[in-house]
XYZ file of C-alpha atoms in Angstrom:
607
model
C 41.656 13.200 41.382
C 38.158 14.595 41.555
C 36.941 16.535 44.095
C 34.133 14.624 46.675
C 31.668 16.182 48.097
C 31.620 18.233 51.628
C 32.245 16.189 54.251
C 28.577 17.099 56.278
C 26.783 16.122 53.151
C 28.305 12.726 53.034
C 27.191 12.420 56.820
C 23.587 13.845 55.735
C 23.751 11.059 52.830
C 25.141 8.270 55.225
C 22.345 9.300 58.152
C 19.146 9.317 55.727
C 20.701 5.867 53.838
C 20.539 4.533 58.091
C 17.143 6.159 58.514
C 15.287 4.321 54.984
C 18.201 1.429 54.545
C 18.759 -0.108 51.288
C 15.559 1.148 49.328
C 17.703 4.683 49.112
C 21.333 4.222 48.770
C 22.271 7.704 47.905
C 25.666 6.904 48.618
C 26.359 5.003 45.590
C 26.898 7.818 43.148
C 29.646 10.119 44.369
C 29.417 13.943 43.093
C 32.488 16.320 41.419
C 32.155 19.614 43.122
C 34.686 21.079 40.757
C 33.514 24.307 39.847
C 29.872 23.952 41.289
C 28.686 26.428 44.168
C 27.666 24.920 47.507
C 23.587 25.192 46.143
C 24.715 23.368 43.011
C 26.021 20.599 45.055
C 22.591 20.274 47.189
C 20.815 20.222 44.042
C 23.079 17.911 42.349
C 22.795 15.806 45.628
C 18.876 16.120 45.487
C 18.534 14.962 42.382
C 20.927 11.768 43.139
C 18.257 11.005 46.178
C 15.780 12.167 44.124
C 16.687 9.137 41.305
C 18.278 6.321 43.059
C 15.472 5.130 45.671
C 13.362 4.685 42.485
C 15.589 2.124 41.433
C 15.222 -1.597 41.960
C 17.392 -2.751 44.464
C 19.150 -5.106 42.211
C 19.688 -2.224 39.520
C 21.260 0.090 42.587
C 23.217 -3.038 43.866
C 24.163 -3.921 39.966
C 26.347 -0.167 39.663
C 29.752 -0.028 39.959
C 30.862 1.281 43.381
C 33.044 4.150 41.807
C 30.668 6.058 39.482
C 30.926 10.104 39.819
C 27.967 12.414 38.358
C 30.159 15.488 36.444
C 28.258 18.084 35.015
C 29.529 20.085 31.901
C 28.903 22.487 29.577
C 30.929 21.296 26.816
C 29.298 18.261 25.874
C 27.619 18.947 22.242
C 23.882 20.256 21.978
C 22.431 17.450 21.259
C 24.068 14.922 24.013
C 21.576 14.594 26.961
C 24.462 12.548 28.971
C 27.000 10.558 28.230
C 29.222 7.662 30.569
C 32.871 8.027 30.043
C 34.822 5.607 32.089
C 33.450 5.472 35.874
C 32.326 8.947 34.873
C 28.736 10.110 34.485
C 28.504 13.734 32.098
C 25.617 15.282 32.095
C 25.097 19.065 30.713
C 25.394 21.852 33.056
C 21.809 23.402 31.487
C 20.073 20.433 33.191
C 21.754 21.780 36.595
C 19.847 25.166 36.157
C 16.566 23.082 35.239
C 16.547 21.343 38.322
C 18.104 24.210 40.378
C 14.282 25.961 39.892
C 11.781 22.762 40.499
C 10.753 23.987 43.802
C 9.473 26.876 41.384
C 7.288 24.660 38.669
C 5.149 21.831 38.250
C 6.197 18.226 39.828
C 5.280 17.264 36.377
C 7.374 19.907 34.304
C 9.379 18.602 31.314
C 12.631 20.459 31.990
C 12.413 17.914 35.362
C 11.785 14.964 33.159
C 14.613 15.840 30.991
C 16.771 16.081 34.285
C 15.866 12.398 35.601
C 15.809 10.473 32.203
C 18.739 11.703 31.634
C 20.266 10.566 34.806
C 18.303 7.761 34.845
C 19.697 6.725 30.774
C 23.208 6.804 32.178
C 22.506 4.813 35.064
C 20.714 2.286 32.928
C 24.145 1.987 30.562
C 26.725 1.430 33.755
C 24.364 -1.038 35.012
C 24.122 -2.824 31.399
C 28.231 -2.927 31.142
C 29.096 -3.544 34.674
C 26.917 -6.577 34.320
C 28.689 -7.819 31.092
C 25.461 -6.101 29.138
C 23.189 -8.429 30.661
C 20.632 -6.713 29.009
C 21.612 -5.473 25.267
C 23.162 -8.820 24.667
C 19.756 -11.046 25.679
C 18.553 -12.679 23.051
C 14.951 -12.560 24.084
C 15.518 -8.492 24.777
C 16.743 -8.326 21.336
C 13.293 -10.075 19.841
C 11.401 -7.785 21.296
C 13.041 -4.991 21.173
C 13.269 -5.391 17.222
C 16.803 -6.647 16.308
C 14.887 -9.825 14.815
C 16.833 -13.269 13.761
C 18.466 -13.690 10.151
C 16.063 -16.529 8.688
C 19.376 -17.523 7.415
C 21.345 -19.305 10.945
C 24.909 -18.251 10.139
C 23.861 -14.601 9.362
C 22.896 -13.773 13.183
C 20.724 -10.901 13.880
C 19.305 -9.060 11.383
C 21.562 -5.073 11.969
C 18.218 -2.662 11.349
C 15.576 -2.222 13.814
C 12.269 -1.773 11.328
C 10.169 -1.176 14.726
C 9.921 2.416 13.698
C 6.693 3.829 14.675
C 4.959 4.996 17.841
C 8.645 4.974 19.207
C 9.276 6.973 22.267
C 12.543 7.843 21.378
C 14.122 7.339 17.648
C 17.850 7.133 19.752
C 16.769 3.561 20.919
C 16.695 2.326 17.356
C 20.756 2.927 17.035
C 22.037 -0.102 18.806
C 20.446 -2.680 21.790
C 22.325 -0.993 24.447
C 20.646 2.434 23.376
C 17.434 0.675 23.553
C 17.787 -0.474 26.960
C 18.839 2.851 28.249
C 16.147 4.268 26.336
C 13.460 1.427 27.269
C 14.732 1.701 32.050
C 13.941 5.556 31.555
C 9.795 4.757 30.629
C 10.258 1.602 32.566
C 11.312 3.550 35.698
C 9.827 6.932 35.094
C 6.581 6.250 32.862
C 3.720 4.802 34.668
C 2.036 3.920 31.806
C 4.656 2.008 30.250
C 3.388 -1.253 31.390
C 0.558 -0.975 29.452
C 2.108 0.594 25.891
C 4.808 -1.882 25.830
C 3.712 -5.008 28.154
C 5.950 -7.504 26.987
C 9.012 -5.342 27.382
C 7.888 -4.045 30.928
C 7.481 -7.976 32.313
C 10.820 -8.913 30.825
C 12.448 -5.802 32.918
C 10.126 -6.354 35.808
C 11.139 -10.311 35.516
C 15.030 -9.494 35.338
C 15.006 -6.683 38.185
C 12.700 -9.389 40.177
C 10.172 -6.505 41.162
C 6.275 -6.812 40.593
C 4.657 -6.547 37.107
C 0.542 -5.134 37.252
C -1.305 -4.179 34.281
C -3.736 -2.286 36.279
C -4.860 1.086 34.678
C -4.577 -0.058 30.529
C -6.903 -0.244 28.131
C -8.718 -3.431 27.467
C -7.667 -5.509 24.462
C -5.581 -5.817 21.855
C -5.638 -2.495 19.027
C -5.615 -3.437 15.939
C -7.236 -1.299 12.677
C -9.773 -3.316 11.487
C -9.729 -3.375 7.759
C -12.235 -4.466 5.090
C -11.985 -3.285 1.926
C -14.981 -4.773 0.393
C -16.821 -3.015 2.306
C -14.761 0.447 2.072
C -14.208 0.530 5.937
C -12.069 0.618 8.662
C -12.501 0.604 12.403
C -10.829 0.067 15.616
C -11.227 -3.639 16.914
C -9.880 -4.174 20.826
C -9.517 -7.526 20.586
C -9.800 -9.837 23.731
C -7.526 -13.000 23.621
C -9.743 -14.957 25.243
C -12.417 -14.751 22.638
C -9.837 -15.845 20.225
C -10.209 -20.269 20.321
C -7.344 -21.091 18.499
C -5.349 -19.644 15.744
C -4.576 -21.504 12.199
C -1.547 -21.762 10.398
C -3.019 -20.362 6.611
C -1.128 -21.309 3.600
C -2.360 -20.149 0.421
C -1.546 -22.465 -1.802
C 1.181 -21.348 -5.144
C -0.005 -20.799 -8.550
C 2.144 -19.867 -11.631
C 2.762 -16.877 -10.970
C 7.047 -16.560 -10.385
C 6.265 -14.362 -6.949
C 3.442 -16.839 -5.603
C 4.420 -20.367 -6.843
C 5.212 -21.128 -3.049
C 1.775 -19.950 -1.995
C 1.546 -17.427 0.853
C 1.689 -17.356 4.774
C -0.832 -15.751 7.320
C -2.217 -16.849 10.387
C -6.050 -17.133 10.925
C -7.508 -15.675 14.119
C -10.572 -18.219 14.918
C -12.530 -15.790 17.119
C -15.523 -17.017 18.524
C -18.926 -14.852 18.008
C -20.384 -12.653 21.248
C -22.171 -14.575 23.591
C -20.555 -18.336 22.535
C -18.310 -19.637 24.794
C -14.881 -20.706 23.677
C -15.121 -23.932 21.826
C -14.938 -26.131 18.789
C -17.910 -24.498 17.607
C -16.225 -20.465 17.114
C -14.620 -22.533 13.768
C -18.069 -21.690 12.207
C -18.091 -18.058 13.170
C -16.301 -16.805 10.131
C -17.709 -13.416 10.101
C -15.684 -12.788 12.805
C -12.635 -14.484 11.928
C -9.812 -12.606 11.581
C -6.488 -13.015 9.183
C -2.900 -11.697 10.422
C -1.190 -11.242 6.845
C 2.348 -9.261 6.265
C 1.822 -7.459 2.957
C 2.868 -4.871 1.117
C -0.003 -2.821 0.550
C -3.766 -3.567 2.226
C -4.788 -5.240 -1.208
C -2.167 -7.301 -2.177
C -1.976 -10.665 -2.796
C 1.403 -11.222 -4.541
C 4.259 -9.708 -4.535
C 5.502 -9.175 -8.189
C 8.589 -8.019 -10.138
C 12.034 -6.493 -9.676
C 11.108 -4.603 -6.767
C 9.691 -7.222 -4.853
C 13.870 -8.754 -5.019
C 15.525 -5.615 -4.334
C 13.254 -4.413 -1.048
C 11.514 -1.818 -2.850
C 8.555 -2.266 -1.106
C 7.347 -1.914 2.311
C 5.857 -5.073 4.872
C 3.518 -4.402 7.073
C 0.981 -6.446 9.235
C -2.695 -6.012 8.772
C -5.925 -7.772 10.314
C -8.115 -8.701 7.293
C -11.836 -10.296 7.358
C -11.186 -13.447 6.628
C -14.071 -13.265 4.272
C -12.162 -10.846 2.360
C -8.674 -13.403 2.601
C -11.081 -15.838 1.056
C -12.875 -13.522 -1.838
C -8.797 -12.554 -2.559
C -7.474 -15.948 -3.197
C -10.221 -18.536 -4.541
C -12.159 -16.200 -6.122
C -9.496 -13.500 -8.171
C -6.350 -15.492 -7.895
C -7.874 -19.202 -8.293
C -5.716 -20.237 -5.285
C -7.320 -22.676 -2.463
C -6.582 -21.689 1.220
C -5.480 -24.782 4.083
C -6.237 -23.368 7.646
C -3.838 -25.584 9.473
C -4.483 -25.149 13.401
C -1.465 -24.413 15.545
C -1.282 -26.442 18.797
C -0.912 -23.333 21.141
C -2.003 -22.653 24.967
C -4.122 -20.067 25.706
C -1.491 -18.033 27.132
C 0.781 -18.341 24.575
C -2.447 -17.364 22.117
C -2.377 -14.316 24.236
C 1.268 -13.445 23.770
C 1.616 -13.756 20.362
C -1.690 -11.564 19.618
C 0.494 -8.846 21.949
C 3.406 -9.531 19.577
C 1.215 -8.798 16.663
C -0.552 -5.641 18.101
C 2.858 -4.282 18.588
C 3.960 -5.046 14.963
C 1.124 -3.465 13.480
C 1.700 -0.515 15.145
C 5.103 -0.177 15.160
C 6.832 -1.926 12.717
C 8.056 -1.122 9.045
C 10.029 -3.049 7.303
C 11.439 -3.912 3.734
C 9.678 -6.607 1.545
C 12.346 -9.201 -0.003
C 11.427 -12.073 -1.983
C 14.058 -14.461 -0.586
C 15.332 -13.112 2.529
C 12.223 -11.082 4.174
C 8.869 -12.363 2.345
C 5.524 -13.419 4.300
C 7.025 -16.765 5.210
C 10.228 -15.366 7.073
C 7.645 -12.308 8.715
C 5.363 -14.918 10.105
C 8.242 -17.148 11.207
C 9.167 -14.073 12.878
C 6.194 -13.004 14.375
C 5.531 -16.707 15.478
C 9.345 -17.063 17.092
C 9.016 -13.430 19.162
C 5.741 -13.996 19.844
C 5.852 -17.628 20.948
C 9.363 -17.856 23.636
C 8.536 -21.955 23.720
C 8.795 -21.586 19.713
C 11.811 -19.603 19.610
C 13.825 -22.621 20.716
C 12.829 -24.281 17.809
C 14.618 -24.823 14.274
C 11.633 -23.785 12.263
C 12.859 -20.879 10.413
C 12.458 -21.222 6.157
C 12.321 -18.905 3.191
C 8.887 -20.470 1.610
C 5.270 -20.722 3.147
C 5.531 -24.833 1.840
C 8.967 -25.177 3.769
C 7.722 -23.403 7.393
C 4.454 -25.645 7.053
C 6.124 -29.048 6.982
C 8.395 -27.610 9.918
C 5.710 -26.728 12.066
C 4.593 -30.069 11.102
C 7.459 -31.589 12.233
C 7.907 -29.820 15.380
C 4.250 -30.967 16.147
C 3.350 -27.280 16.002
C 0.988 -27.619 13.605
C -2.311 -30.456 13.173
C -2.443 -31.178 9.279
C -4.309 -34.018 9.803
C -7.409 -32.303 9.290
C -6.559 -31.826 5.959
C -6.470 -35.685 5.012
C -10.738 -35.995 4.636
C -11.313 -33.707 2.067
C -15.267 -33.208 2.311
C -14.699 -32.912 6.455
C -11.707 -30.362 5.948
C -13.739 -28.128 4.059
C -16.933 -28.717 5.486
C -15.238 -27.289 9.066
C -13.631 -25.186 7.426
C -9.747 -26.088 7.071
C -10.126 -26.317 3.245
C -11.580 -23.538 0.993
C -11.593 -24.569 -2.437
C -10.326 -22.582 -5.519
C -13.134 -21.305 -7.408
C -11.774 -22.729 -10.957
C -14.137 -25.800 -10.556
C -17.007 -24.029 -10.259
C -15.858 -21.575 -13.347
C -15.493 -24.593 -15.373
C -18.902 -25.906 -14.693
C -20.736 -22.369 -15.276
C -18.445 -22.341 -18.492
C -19.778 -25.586 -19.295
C -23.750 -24.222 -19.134
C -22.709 -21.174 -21.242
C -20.656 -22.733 -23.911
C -23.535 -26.079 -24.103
C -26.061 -23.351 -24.554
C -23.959 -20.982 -26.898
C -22.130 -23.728 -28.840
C -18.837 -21.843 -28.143
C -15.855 -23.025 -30.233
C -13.123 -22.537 -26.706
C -12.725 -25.565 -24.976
C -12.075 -24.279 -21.001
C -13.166 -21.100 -19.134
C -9.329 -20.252 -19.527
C -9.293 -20.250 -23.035
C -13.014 -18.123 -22.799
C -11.657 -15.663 -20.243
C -8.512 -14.979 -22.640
C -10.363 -13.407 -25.457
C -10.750 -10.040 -25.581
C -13.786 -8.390 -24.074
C -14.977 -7.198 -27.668
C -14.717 -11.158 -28.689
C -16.795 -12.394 -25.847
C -19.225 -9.207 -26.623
C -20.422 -10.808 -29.890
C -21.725 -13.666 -27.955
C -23.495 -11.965 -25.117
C -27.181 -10.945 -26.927
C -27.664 -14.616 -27.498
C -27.709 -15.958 -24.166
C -30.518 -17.898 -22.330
C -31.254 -17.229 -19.313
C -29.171 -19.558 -17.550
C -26.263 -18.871 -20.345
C -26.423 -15.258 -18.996
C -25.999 -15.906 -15.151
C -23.209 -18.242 -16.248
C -21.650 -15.623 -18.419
C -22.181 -12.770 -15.271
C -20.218 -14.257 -12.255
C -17.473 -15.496 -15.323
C -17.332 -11.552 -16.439
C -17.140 -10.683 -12.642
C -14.233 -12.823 -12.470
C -12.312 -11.161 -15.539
C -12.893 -7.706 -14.366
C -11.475 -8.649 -10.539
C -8.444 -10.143 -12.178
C -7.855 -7.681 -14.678
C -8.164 -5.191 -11.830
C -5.150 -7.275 -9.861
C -3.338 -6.897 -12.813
C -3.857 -3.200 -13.537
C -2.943 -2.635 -9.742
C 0.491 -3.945 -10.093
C 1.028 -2.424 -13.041
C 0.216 1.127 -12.002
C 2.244 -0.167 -8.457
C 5.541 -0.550 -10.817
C 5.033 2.784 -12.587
C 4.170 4.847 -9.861
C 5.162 3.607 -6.783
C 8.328 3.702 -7.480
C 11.645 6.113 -5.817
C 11.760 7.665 -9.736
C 7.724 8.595 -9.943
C 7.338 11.345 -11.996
C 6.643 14.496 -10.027
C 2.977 15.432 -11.765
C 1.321 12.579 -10.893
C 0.352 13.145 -6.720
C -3.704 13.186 -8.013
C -2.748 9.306 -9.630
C -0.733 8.518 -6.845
C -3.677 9.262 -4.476
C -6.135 7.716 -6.724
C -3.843 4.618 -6.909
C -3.801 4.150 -2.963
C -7.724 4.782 -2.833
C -7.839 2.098 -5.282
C -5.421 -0.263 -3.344
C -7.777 0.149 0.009
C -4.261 1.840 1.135
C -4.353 5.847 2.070
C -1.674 5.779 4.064
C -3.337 5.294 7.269
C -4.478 1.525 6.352
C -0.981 0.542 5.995
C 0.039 2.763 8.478
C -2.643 2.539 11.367
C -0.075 5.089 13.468
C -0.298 7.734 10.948
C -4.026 8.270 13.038
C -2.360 8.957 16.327
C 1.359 10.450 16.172
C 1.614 11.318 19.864
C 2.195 8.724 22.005
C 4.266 5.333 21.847
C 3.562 1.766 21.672
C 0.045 0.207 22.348
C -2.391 2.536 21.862
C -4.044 3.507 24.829
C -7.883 4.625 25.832
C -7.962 8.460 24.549
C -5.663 7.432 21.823
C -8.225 4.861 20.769
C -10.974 7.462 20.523
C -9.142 9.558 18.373
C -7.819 6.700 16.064
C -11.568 5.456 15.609
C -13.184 8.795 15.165
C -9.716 10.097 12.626
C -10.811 6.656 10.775
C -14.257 7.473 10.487
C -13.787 10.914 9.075
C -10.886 9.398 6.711
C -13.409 6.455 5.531
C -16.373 9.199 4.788
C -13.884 11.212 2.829
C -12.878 8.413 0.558
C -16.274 7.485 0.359
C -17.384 10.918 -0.931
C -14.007 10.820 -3.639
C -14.548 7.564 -4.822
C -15.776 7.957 -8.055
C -13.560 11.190 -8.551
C -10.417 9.203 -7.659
C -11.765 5.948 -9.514
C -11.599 8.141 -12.956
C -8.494 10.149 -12.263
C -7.298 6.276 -12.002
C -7.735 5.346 -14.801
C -6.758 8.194 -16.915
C -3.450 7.180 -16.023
C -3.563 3.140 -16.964
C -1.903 2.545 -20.649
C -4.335 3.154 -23.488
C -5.131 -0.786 -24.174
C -5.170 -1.846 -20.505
C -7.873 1.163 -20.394
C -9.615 -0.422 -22.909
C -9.408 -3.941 -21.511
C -11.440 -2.694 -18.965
C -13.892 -0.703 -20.438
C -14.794 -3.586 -22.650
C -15.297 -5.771 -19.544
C -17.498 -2.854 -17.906
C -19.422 -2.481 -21.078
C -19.963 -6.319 -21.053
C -21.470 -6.430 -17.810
C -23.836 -4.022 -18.227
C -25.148 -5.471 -21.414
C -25.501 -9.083 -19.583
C -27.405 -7.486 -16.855
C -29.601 -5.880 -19.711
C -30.124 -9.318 -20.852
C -30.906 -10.720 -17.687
C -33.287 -8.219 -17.174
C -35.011 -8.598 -20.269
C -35.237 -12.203 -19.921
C -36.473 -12.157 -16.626
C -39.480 -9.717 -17.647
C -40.400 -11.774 -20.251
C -40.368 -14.832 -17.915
C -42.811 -13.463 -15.974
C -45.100 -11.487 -18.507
C-alpha cells in the first residue's frame, strides 16, 4: 500500500479546495511520500495545485478518483513520465527542478518540463478512463494526421506524414501520444490557438470551455510560388477574399502516369478593392491553384518510382497562370474549373486545412494508392467535416469528379456551353488547335512535306533547321511560338529524366553541384517544396515574427538563385546524356536563327 500524504496537508488541500471550490480540486491526485522529505512533499503538493486548477473542469472531473503521482529515479533517460496502472511516474530530476522555481524565471524551461510532463500524464488517464474518447475520434484522427485509406476496408492509413513544424516528434508514434502531446500546448501554450486552430476548437469544443483567436496573425501562410517568374513570397491569405473555390481537373493525355488527368483545386480570389462576387472569376492574376506534387514543377508523375513511393507529395499554391502555361501550353492538356458548392465557412476551413498541410505535411507519392486524386480527396474530407460523411473517396481525378458530381458537391453544368465555359473561365483550351493552325501558315508558306504539327515537331532540330532561312515573315512567327513549344517540352522531358537518374536513394555521390543545379532547374531548392525549411523553430501555423523571417529568408534565397542561374543552368546540362544535350542545343540554336530572321525581315519591312 502506498504511503498518503501527512494528514495536515490533506486538511490544507481539503480547506483551499472549500475556499476556490471546484475550479481547484487538488484533492484528486493523491501523492507517495515514500522516500521523499517533508519539503519534497510541499513541492510535490505545489506542483499538483500548481497543475490541476488549470484544467477544465470536465478534464479534472474525467480522472480516475485513485491516481497517485510517484516520483523515481529509475525510469530510463529519455522517459519524461510514464502512467502505470492508477500510478503516475515521473523522474525524480524534475522534483529538484521544481524544488528551486522560487529561485528562476516563472518562464524557465526546467518548470515547463515539470508541468508538461505532469500535465502529458494527466492527459493519458483522462483519454483511457474515458474509453480514449479522444485517440479513438475519428475527426481527432483527421486532423491530427492518421488520414483515411482511400481504399474503405483498409481503415486508417498507420503513418502520420504531418512531419514538419511539429512540436514534439513523440506525438507522431500513435493517436493517444498525440493527444497527450497536443492537452500539454493546449493547456500550457497560449499561442496554441493560433498555430494549430482547428485542433485547439476541437479540444476547446470537447472540454466545453471557450475558444478565442485573439492575439494570431492575420491570414492564412502559404509560400507563394511562381516559377515563371523565378520568385517566391509569403502570401497571408484572407478567406474572405477567396469567392469560391473550383474543383480543377486536368484533363489525361497518353502519357501511362497522366491518362486520368490530374486533380487540384482553384482558389478564385477576388482582386483588392472588389467585393466578393461573380465578378473575382475574371481576376485570374490573382487566382490561386492548391496542387499536391512532387516537386514545384511537375506536372506528371512518371516511371517506376512514381509506383513504389519513391517520391515525395507535397502541397503548393501555384499562379494559376502558371497551372495554365503548364498544362495547355507544354503538356497539350485542357483544364475544367468545376466550382464546388461550399459555404463560406466551410471555404474558410478547408483553406486552414491546406495552410496546415503545406506546412506540415510530407508524405509518399503512389500512383494507385496516394496520387493527387486520393491527396485532394483527403484534403477535401479533413478539411470539409460536412464532406467527410460522404462516400466520395476514388483513386483517379475522372472517378472523384463524377462523385462530387453525384454528391451535388460539384456544378459541372457550366461546362455544357462550350464558348460560355471558357469565356468565364471554366474551360481553358489545349493549345494543340492553335499549333495546328500556325503549322498550317508555316507549312502553306514553306510547302513542307509533314502533314500535322506532330509530325513537324518530331523531326530533329537539325531537320527543321534546313527550313528556317526560307521563311516569310508570317512563316517565321509561326515557326517561333512552334520552336518555343519544342524546347518547353523537351525541357519536361529532360527534367524527368535527370529526376530518375539523380533523384534517386542510389545517386552517385559526385554529383551534389548536378543535384543542386537539377532543383534550381525544377523551381525546387528545398525550401519551395519545403516552405518550413525557412523557419525551423516553432510549430504549426506560422506566426507574425516567423512570417518576417520566412519572407525576408525567401528573398535572400530567390536573389541567390537569381545570381547562380546561369552557373547552375550549365552545370545542368553537362550532366544530361550526350544526344538529349544535343536535342537541345539544336532547338536553342534554332531559335536564335528564327529571331535573326524575324529581325531581318522586319528591317527590311520598314526600310
Amino acid at each position: 500500500m502506498h504511503a498518503r500524504r501527512p494528514r495536515g496537508r490533506r486538511i490544507a488541500a481539503l480547506l483551499l479546495w472549500a475556499w476556490l471550490g471546484p475550479a481547484a480540486t487538488a484533492a484528486a491526485l493523491e501523492i507517495d511520500a515514500t522516500n521523499l522529505a517533508p519539503d519534497d512533499v510541499a513541492a510535490t503538493q505545489a506542483l499538483v495545485d500548481d497543475v490541476l486548477p488549470r484544467l477544465p473542469a470536465m478534464w479534472r472531473d474525467g480522472l480516475p478518483s485513485d491516481l497517485v503521482l510517484q516520483w523515481r529515479a529509475d525510469l530510463p533517460a529519455h522517459v519524461a513520465g510514464r502512467r502505470v496502472g492508477n500510478r503516475i511516474l515521473l523522474p525524480r530530476h524534475l522534483l529538484h527542478a521544481w524544488t528551486t522555481r522560487e529561485a528562476v524565471s516563472p518562464d524557465d524551461a526546467f518548470l515547463s518540463d515539470v508541468r508538461e510532463a505532469l500535465v502529458h500524464e494527466l492527459a493519458h488517464s483522462y483519454d483511457r478512463a474515458q474509453g480514449n474518447v479522444l485517440s479513438d475520434d475519428p475527426r481527432l484522427r483527421d486532423l491530427a494526421g492518421w488520414q483515411r485509406s482511400v481504399f474503405p476496408l483498409a481503415g486508417r492509413r498507420s503513418r502520420n506524414d504531418f512531419t514538419a513544424r511539429t512540436p514534439d516528434a513523440y506525438e507522431l508514434e500513435r493517436p493517444s501520444e498525440f493527444v497527450a502531446v497536443n492537452l500539454e500546448h493546449f493547456l500550457l501554450d497560449p499561442g496554441y490557438g493560433c498555430r494549430r486552430p482547428a485542433l485547439y476548437r476541437h479540444f476547446a469544443a470537447h472540454f466545453d470551455v471557450p475558444a478565442t483567436d485573439d492575439g494570431c496573425a492575420s491570414g492564412m501562410p502559404f509560400l507563394d510560388v511562381d516559377t515563371e517568374a523565378g520568385d517566391a513570397a509569403l502570401l497571408a491569405l484572407d478567406p474572405s477574399r477567396v469567392y469560391a473555390i473550383d474543383y480543377l481537373l486536368a484533363e489525361g493525355n497518353t502519357q501511362a502516369m497522366s491518362r486520368w488527368g490530374h486533380s487540384m483545386l482553384r482558389l478564385v480570389i477576388c482582386a483588392p478593392g472588389r467585393a466578393p462576387g461573380p465578378d473575382c472569376r475574371f481576376d485570374l492574376a490573382h487566382h490561386r491553384v492548391l496542387s499536391f506534387r512532387a516537386f514545384v514543377g511537375d506536372v506528371q508523375i512518371s516511371g517506376w518510382r512514381g509506383l513504389t513511393g519513391s517520391y515525395p507529395s507535397r502541397l503548393f499554391l501555384l499562379p494559376l497562370d502558371q497551372v495554365i502555361e503548364e498544362y495547355t501550353r507544354v503538356e497539350l492538356r485542357g483544364l475544367q474549373s468545376i466550382p464546388l458548392r461550399l459555404q463560406q465557412d466551410e471555404v474558410a476551413s478547408l483553406l486552414e486545412r491546406a495552410a496546415q498541410l503545406h506546412w506540415s505535411y510530407d508524405g509518399r507519392y503512389y500512383f494507385i494508392s496516394n496520387n493527387c486524386a486520393v491527396e485532394t480527396w483527403k484534403l477535401l474530407h479533413d478539411g470539409v467535416p460536412r464532406l467527410a460523411g460522404e462516400s466520395l473517396a476514388s483513386i483517379t481525378p475522372t472517378g472523384l469528379l463524377r462523385k462530387l458530381e453525384r454528391h451535388g458537391i460539384a456544378d459541372a453544368s457550366v461546362l455544357d456551353d462550350p464558348e460560355d465555359a471558357k469565356r468565364l473561365g471554366h474551360y481553358f483550351e489545349p493549345m494543340s488547335a492553335r499549333y495546328e493552325s500556325l503549322f498550317a501558315v508555316a507549312r502553306e508558306s514553306l510547302a513542307l512535306p509533314q502533314q500535322d504539327v506532330q509530325a513537324w515537331l518530331t523531326l530533329s532540330p537539325t531537320e527543321r533547321a534546313a527550313w528556317l532561312p526560307h521563311a516569310d515573315l508570317r512563316a517565321s512567327a509561326a515557326l517561333l511560338v512552334l520552336e518555343t513549344a519544342a524546347q518547353r517540352r523537351q525541357q519536361l522531358l529532360l527534367r524527368d529524366e535527370l529526376k530518375r537518374r539523380y533523384l534517386s536513394r542510389d545517386a552517385p555521390a559526385d554529383i551534389d553541384h548536378a543535384l543542386q543545379a537539377l532543383r534550381t532547374w525544377l523551381g525546387d531548392t528545398g525550401f519551395v517544396s519545403r516552405p518550413s525549411e525557412l523557419v525551423p523553430e516553432g510549430y504549426g501555423l506560422p506566426q507574425a515574427e516567423e512570417r518576417e523571417r520566412i519572407a525576408d529568408e525567401a528573398r535572400v534565397r530567390v536573389a541567390r538563385l537569381r545570381e547562380q542561374d546561369g552557373v547552375l543552368r550549365e552545370e545542368l546540362e553537362r550532366w544530361l546524356p550526350a544526344d538529349q544535350r544535343e536535342v537541345l542545343q539544336g532547338i536553342e540554336a534554332n531559335l536564335e536563327t528564327i529571331g535573326a530572321r524575324l529581325r531581318a525581315l522586319d528591317a527590311a519591312g520598314s526600310s
